[in-house]
mmCIF file of C-alpha atoms in Angstrom:
data_model
loop_
_atom_site.group_PDB
_atom_site.id
_atom_site.type_symbol
_atom_site.label_atom_id
_atom_site.label_comp_id
_atom_site.label_asym_id
_atom_site.label_seq_id
_atom_site.Cartn_x
_atom_site.Cartn_y
_atom_site.Cartn_z
ATOM 1 C CA UNK A 28 -0.211 -0.089 0.125
ATOM 2 C CA UNK A 29 1.152 3.804 -0.672
ATOM 3 C CA UNK A 30 2.946 5.597 2.076
ATOM 4 C CA UNK A 31 0.618 8.389 1.295
ATOM 5 C CA UNK A 32 -2.222 7.378 2.057
ATOM 6 C CA UNK A 33 -1.282 6.081 5.685
ATOM 7 C CA UNK A 34 -2.549 8.836 7.900
ATOM 8 C CA UNK A 35 -0.612 8.822 11.240
ATOM 9 C CA UNK A 36 0.148 12.188 13.443
ATOM 10 C CA UNK A 37 1.586 11.601 16.853
ATOM 11 C CA UNK A 38 0.851 14.470 18.808
ATOM 12 C CA UNK A 39 2.848 14.788 22.724
ATOM 13 C CA UNK A 40 0.270 16.389 25.295
ATOM 14 C CA UNK A 41 0.051 16.765 29.161
ATOM 15 C CA UNK A 42 2.536 16.693 31.880
ATOM 16 C CA UNK A 43 2.831 13.415 31.674
ATOM 17 C CA UNK A 44 4.642 13.423 28.221
ATOM 18 C CA UNK A 45 1.691 11.308 27.103
ATOM 19 C CA UNK A 46 2.060 10.378 23.150
ATOM 20 C CA UNK A 47 -1.545 10.559 21.339
ATOM 21 C CA UNK A 48 -1.481 9.123 18.308
ATOM 22 C CA UNK A 49 -4.491 9.862 15.098
ATOM 23 C CA UNK A 50 -4.505 7.023 12.390
ATOM 24 C CA UNK A 51 -6.136 6.507 9.588
ATOM 25 C CA UNK A 52 -6.541 6.582 5.665
ATOM 26 C CA UNK A 53 -5.730 9.273 3.280
ATOM 27 C CA UNK A 54 -8.207 9.284 0.948
ATOM 28 C CA UNK A 55 -11.634 8.113 2.858
ATOM 29 C CA UNK A 56 -10.092 10.942 5.112
ATOM 30 C CA UNK A 57 -11.087 8.233 8.382
ATOM 31 C CA UNK A 58 -9.131 8.437 11.331
ATOM 32 C CA UNK A 59 -9.018 6.257 14.359
ATOM 33 C CA UNK A 60 -8.072 8.543 17.493
ATOM 34 C CA UNK A 61 -5.967 5.882 20.198
ATOM 35 C CA UNK A 62 -5.275 6.819 23.999
ATOM 36 C CA UNK A 63 -7.606 9.973 23.683
ATOM 37 C CA UNK A 64 -7.024 11.802 26.895
ATOM 38 C CA UNK A 65 -6.065 15.120 28.242
ATOM 39 C CA UNK A 66 -7.305 18.008 25.562
ATOM 40 C CA UNK A 67 -10.125 16.599 23.792
ATOM 41 C CA UNK A 68 -10.047 20.411 22.128
ATOM 42 C CA UNK A 69 -6.633 19.867 20.935
ATOM 43 C CA UNK A 70 -6.871 16.640 19.564
ATOM 44 C CA UNK A 71 -9.978 16.940 17.998
ATOM 45 C CA UNK A 72 -8.748 20.072 16.058
ATOM 46 C CA UNK A 73 -5.574 18.081 14.874
ATOM 47 C CA UNK A 74 -7.772 16.140 12.828
ATOM 48 C CA UNK A 75 -9.835 19.074 11.517
ATOM 49 C CA UNK A 76 -7.017 20.825 10.065
ATOM 50 C CA UNK A 77 -5.905 17.543 8.892
ATOM 51 C CA UNK A 78 -9.401 16.745 7.093
ATOM 52 C CA UNK A 79 -9.342 13.881 8.859
ATOM 53 C CA UNK A 80 -13.449 12.246 10.448
ATOM 54 C CA UNK A 81 -12.523 10.936 14.249
ATOM 55 C CA UNK A 82 -14.675 7.764 13.460
ATOM 56 C CA UNK A 83 -13.047 5.571 16.000
ATOM 57 C CA UNK A 84 -11.160 5.646 19.468
ATOM 58 C CA UNK A 85 -8.477 2.945 20.229
ATOM 59 C CA UNK A 86 -7.410 2.134 24.121
ATOM 60 C CA UNK A 87 -3.992 0.070 24.579
ATOM 61 C CA UNK A 88 -4.900 0.391 28.358
ATOM 62 C CA UNK A 89 -6.961 1.960 31.059
ATOM 63 C CA UNK A 90 -4.778 4.544 33.193
ATOM 64 C CA UNK A 91 -6.087 7.726 33.753
ATOM 65 C CA UNK A 92 -3.103 9.608 31.694
ATOM 66 C CA UNK A 93 -4.906 7.079 28.752
ATOM 67 C CA UNK A 94 -8.201 7.382 29.094
ATOM 68 C CA UNK A 95 -9.121 10.410 31.000
ATOM 69 C CA UNK A 96 -10.356 10.636 34.453
ATOM 70 C CA UNK A 97 -13.708 10.757 35.987
ATOM 71 C CA UNK A 98 -12.972 12.728 39.297
ATOM 72 C CA UNK A 99 -11.603 15.255 35.994
ATOM 73 C CA UNK A 100 -7.885 15.977 37.275
ATOM 74 C CA UNK A 101 -4.314 14.305 37.522
ATOM 75 C CA UNK A 102 -2.142 15.561 39.015
ATOM 76 C CA UNK A 103 -3.668 18.561 40.157
ATOM 77 C CA UNK A 104 -4.718 19.487 36.161
ATOM 78 C CA UNK A 105 -7.856 19.161 34.332
ATOM 79 C CA UNK A 106 -7.906 16.395 31.954
ATOM 80 C CA UNK A 107 -10.542 15.755 29.661
ATOM 81 C CA UNK A 108 -10.943 11.787 28.644
ATOM 82 C CA UNK A 109 -12.963 9.350 26.605
ATOM 83 C CA UNK A 110 -16.090 10.709 27.945
ATOM 84 C CA UNK A 111 -15.411 13.694 26.746
ATOM 85 C CA UNK A 112 -14.882 12.685 23.425
ATOM 86 C CA UNK A 113 -17.547 10.659 22.902
ATOM 87 C CA UNK A 114 -20.645 13.486 24.104
ATOM 88 C CA UNK A 115 -18.270 15.434 20.983
ATOM 89 C CA UNK A 116 -17.623 13.127 18.499
ATOM 90 C CA UNK A 117 -19.976 9.812 19.726
ATOM 91 C CA UNK A 118 -17.865 7.184 18.429
ATOM 92 C CA UNK A 119 -17.016 3.448 19.622
ATOM 93 C CA UNK A 120 -14.286 2.772 21.691
ATOM 94 C CA UNK A 121 -12.044 -0.196 21.051
ATOM 95 C CA UNK A 122 -11.121 -2.149 24.088
ATOM 96 C CA UNK A 123 -9.387 -5.628 25.036
ATOM 97 C CA UNK A 124 -11.822 -7.670 26.390
ATOM 98 C CA UNK A 125 -9.626 -7.639 29.879
ATOM 99 C CA UNK A 126 -9.776 -4.008 29.919
ATOM 100 C CA UNK A 127 -13.362 -3.391 29.246
ATOM 101 C CA UNK A 128 -14.668 -3.600 33.059
ATOM 102 C CA UNK A 129 -12.209 -0.902 34.252
ATOM 103 C CA UNK A 130 -13.388 1.306 31.694
ATOM 104 C CA UNK A 131 -17.201 0.582 32.772
ATOM 105 C CA UNK A 132 -16.547 1.718 36.600
ATOM 106 C CA UNK A 133 -13.749 4.391 36.066
ATOM 107 C CA UNK A 134 -15.231 6.317 33.217
ATOM 108 C CA UNK A 135 -18.593 4.666 33.169
ATOM 109 C CA UNK A 136 -18.935 3.135 29.801
ATOM 110 C CA UNK A 137 -21.354 1.162 29.272
ATOM 111 C CA UNK A 138 -21.218 -2.296 26.783
ATOM 112 C CA UNK A 139 -22.878 -0.264 23.853
ATOM 113 C CA UNK A 140 -19.985 2.292 23.740
ATOM 114 C CA UNK A 141 -17.250 -0.431 23.087
ATOM 115 C CA UNK A 142 -15.906 -3.152 20.773
ATOM 116 C CA UNK A 143 -14.721 -5.852 22.351
ATOM 117 C CA UNK A 144 -11.210 -6.357 21.143
ATOM 118 C CA UNK A 145 -8.652 -9.788 21.134
ATOM 119 C CA UNK A 146 -4.991 -10.294 20.400
ATOM 120 C CA UNK A 147 -5.029 -10.597 16.784
ATOM 121 C CA UNK A 148 -8.337 -9.206 15.688
ATOM 122 C CA UNK A 149 -8.357 -7.132 13.253
ATOM 123 C CA UNK A 150 -10.803 -3.371 11.957
ATOM 124 C CA UNK A 151 -10.107 -0.946 9.114
ATOM 125 C CA UNK A 152 -9.823 2.636 8.843
ATOM 126 C CA UNK A 153 -11.107 3.013 5.306
ATOM 127 C CA UNK A 154 -8.860 1.106 3.821
ATOM 128 C CA UNK A 155 -6.058 0.483 6.367
ATOM 129 C CA UNK A 156 -6.127 -2.244 8.073
ATOM 130 C CA UNK A 157 -5.358 -1.937 12.246
ATOM 131 C CA UNK A 158 -4.477 -5.011 13.434
ATOM 132 C CA UNK A 159 -4.713 -5.839 18.175
ATOM 133 C CA UNK A 160 -1.435 -7.491 19.765
ATOM 134 C CA UNK A 161 -2.673 -8.714 23.058
ATOM 135 C CA UNK A 162 0.343 -7.222 25.587
ATOM 136 C CA UNK A 163 -1.033 -8.038 29.015
ATOM 137 C CA UNK A 164 2.056 -6.699 31.673
ATOM 138 C CA UNK A 165 1.533 -3.352 32.866
ATOM 139 C CA UNK A 166 -2.514 -4.201 33.068
ATOM 140 C CA UNK A 167 -4.196 -7.221 32.275
ATOM 141 C CA UNK A 168 -5.753 -5.799 28.967
ATOM 142 C CA UNK A 169 -3.004 -3.605 27.667
ATOM 143 C CA UNK A 170 -2.767 -3.680 23.744
ATOM 144 C CA UNK A 171 -1.066 -2.457 20.800
ATOM 145 C CA UNK A 172 -2.157 -1.832 17.092
ATOM 146 C CA UNK A 173 -0.089 -2.987 14.350
ATOM 147 C CA UNK A 174 -0.631 -0.693 11.031
ATOM 148 C CA UNK A 175 1.324 -2.047 8.372
ATOM 149 C CA UNK A 176 5.045 -1.901 9.753
ATOM 150 C CA UNK A 177 4.466 0.762 12.593
ATOM 151 C CA UNK A 178 3.953 -0.248 16.023
ATOM 152 C CA UNK A 179 1.816 2.334 18.375
ATOM 153 C CA UNK A 180 2.499 0.256 22.072
ATOM 154 C CA UNK A 181 1.200 2.346 24.799
ATOM 155 C CA UNK A 182 2.809 1.370 27.855
ATOM 156 C CA UNK A 183 4.047 -1.720 27.064
ATOM 157 C CA UNK A 184 7.628 -0.695 25.242
ATOM 158 C CA UNK A 185 9.107 1.968 25.086
ATOM 159 C CA UNK A 186 12.639 3.221 23.699
ATOM 160 C CA UNK A 187 15.033 1.338 25.702
ATOM 161 C CA UNK A 188 12.445 0.822 28.226
ATOM 162 C CA UNK A 189 9.110 -1.429 29.239
ATOM 163 C CA UNK A 190 6.103 -0.542 31.137
ATOM 164 C CA UNK A 191 6.045 -0.638 35.382
ATOM 165 C CA UNK A 192 5.145 -3.662 37.057
ATOM 166 C CA UNK A 193 4.180 -2.730 39.902
ATOM 167 C CA UNK A 194 1.132 -1.228 39.688
ATOM 168 C CA UNK A 195 -2.342 -2.811 40.415
ATOM 169 C CA UNK A 196 -3.283 -5.435 37.933
ATOM 170 C CA UNK A 197 -0.193 -5.819 36.591
ATOM 171 C CA UNK A 198 1.642 -8.548 35.888
ATOM 172 C CA UNK A 199 5.797 -9.161 35.058
ATOM 173 C CA UNK A 200 5.507 -12.283 34.112
ATOM 174 C CA UNK A 201 3.024 -11.581 31.280
ATOM 175 C CA UNK A 202 4.768 -8.531 30.965
ATOM 176 C CA UNK A 203 8.043 -10.759 30.074
ATOM 177 C CA UNK A 204 6.144 -13.398 27.467
ATOM 178 C CA UNK A 205 4.614 -9.802 25.965
ATOM 179 C CA UNK A 206 8.007 -8.506 25.391
ATOM 180 C CA UNK A 207 9.722 -11.657 24.349
ATOM 181 C CA UNK A 208 6.872 -14.107 22.815
ATOM 182 C CA UNK A 209 4.926 -11.339 20.485
ATOM 183 C CA UNK A 210 7.031 -8.083 20.338
ATOM 184 C CA UNK A 211 10.698 -9.069 19.946
ATOM 185 C CA UNK A 212 9.200 -11.421 17.029
ATOM 186 C CA UNK A 213 8.125 -8.402 14.853
ATOM 187 C CA UNK A 214 10.045 -7.349 11.637
ATOM 188 C CA UNK A 215 13.416 -4.881 12.294
ATOM 189 C CA UNK A 216 12.131 -2.407 10.495
ATOM 190 C CA UNK A 217 8.886 -2.229 12.513
ATOM 191 C CA UNK A 218 8.208 1.884 13.053
ATOM 192 C CA UNK A 219 7.656 1.647 17.118
ATOM 193 C CA UNK A 220 5.324 4.484 18.513
ATOM 194 C CA UNK A 221 5.296 4.560 22.475
ATOM 195 C CA UNK A 222 2.372 5.709 24.808
ATOM 196 C CA UNK A 223 5.175 7.930 26.413
ATOM 197 C CA UNK A 224 8.001 10.620 25.294
ATOM 198 C CA UNK A 225 10.179 9.402 28.114
ATOM 199 C CA UNK A 226 13.154 8.319 25.971
ATOM 200 C CA UNK A 227 12.064 9.916 22.513
ATOM 201 C CA UNK A 228 9.947 9.870 19.616
ATOM 202 C CA UNK A 229 10.423 6.508 17.816
ATOM 203 C CA UNK A 230 12.293 3.868 17.155
ATOM 204 C CA UNK A 231 12.701 0.445 15.296
ATOM 205 C CA UNK A 232 12.242 -3.061 16.339
ATOM 206 C CA UNK A 233 15.665 -3.643 15.625
ATOM 207 C CA UNK A 234 17.153 -0.729 17.361
ATOM 208 C CA UNK A 235 15.333 -1.615 20.730
ATOM 209 C CA UNK A 236 15.793 -5.580 20.146
ATOM 210 C CA UNK A 237 19.897 -4.169 20.086
ATOM 211 C CA UNK A 238 19.924 -1.671 22.567
ATOM 212 C CA UNK A 239 16.715 -2.103 25.103
ATOM 213 C CA UNK A 240 17.392 -4.567 27.997
ATOM 214 C CA UNK A 241 14.340 -5.536 28.783
ATOM 215 C CA UNK A 242 14.028 -7.337 25.088
ATOM 216 C CA UNK A 243 17.234 -9.047 26.132
ATOM 217 C CA UNK A 244 16.199 -11.320 29.115
ATOM 218 C CA UNK A 245 16.344 -15.243 28.201
ATOM 219 C CA UNK A 246 14.993 -15.761 31.144
ATOM 220 C CA UNK A 247 11.829 -15.074 32.765
ATOM 221 C CA UNK A 248 14.018 -15.525 35.636
ATOM 222 C CA UNK A 249 16.198 -12.793 34.729
ATOM 223 C CA UNK A 250 14.085 -10.319 33.582
ATOM 224 C CA UNK A 251 11.680 -10.909 37.816
ATOM 225 C CA UNK A 252 15.241 -10.076 38.768
ATOM 226 C CA UNK A 253 15.793 -7.442 37.260
ATOM 227 C CA UNK A 254 12.108 -6.254 37.950
ATOM 228 C CA UNK A 255 12.903 -6.909 41.852
ATOM 229 C CA UNK A 256 10.974 -9.835 42.289
ATOM 230 C CA UNK A 257 13.312 -12.183 43.529
#
């Protein structure tokens, strides 16, 4: 598929250096927003300026800096999120089945608001195919999105790092298997697009396989020891 057809916009937003993504098909003008949080006005303005219509919302995981906060603030800063997006743009929210209960309890989404995804499921934005990869570890239902050779990795994999596994719902063994059995097997030329600007805006899986210490463990025991679990 022509590179010119794929629309991808990376927006750094909020005090936690989050990356929100707009991805889609330039010909049909259909787009999805990934992890709509912090400033829905800004996100919608970017899509409008690019003449793209947001038709779907994808969620990597349920943490408030990625979906918004029902209390209205994070770190004392007002935050908008999915509930505000749905008021302005009534779209379906694509979430892993393990994460759906958290979106219901934390921000009040209903079953009808969501499309429940499992690993390997696909959806289309115009004629652009997106594949969902279940990568638990940071949270039970963390998922990444594969758009041809572009991986939007949320808080599973960062540049030279990986997501925390010491939070409620985290699981270090799951993280190890997600990194080694799923993401490490992607082609070297896969573009890595993380959920935060903790080490840069992008990398490649080839570079991460060489440089990211969390992708270089041969044994689960060594990974767990490094993460402080032995």
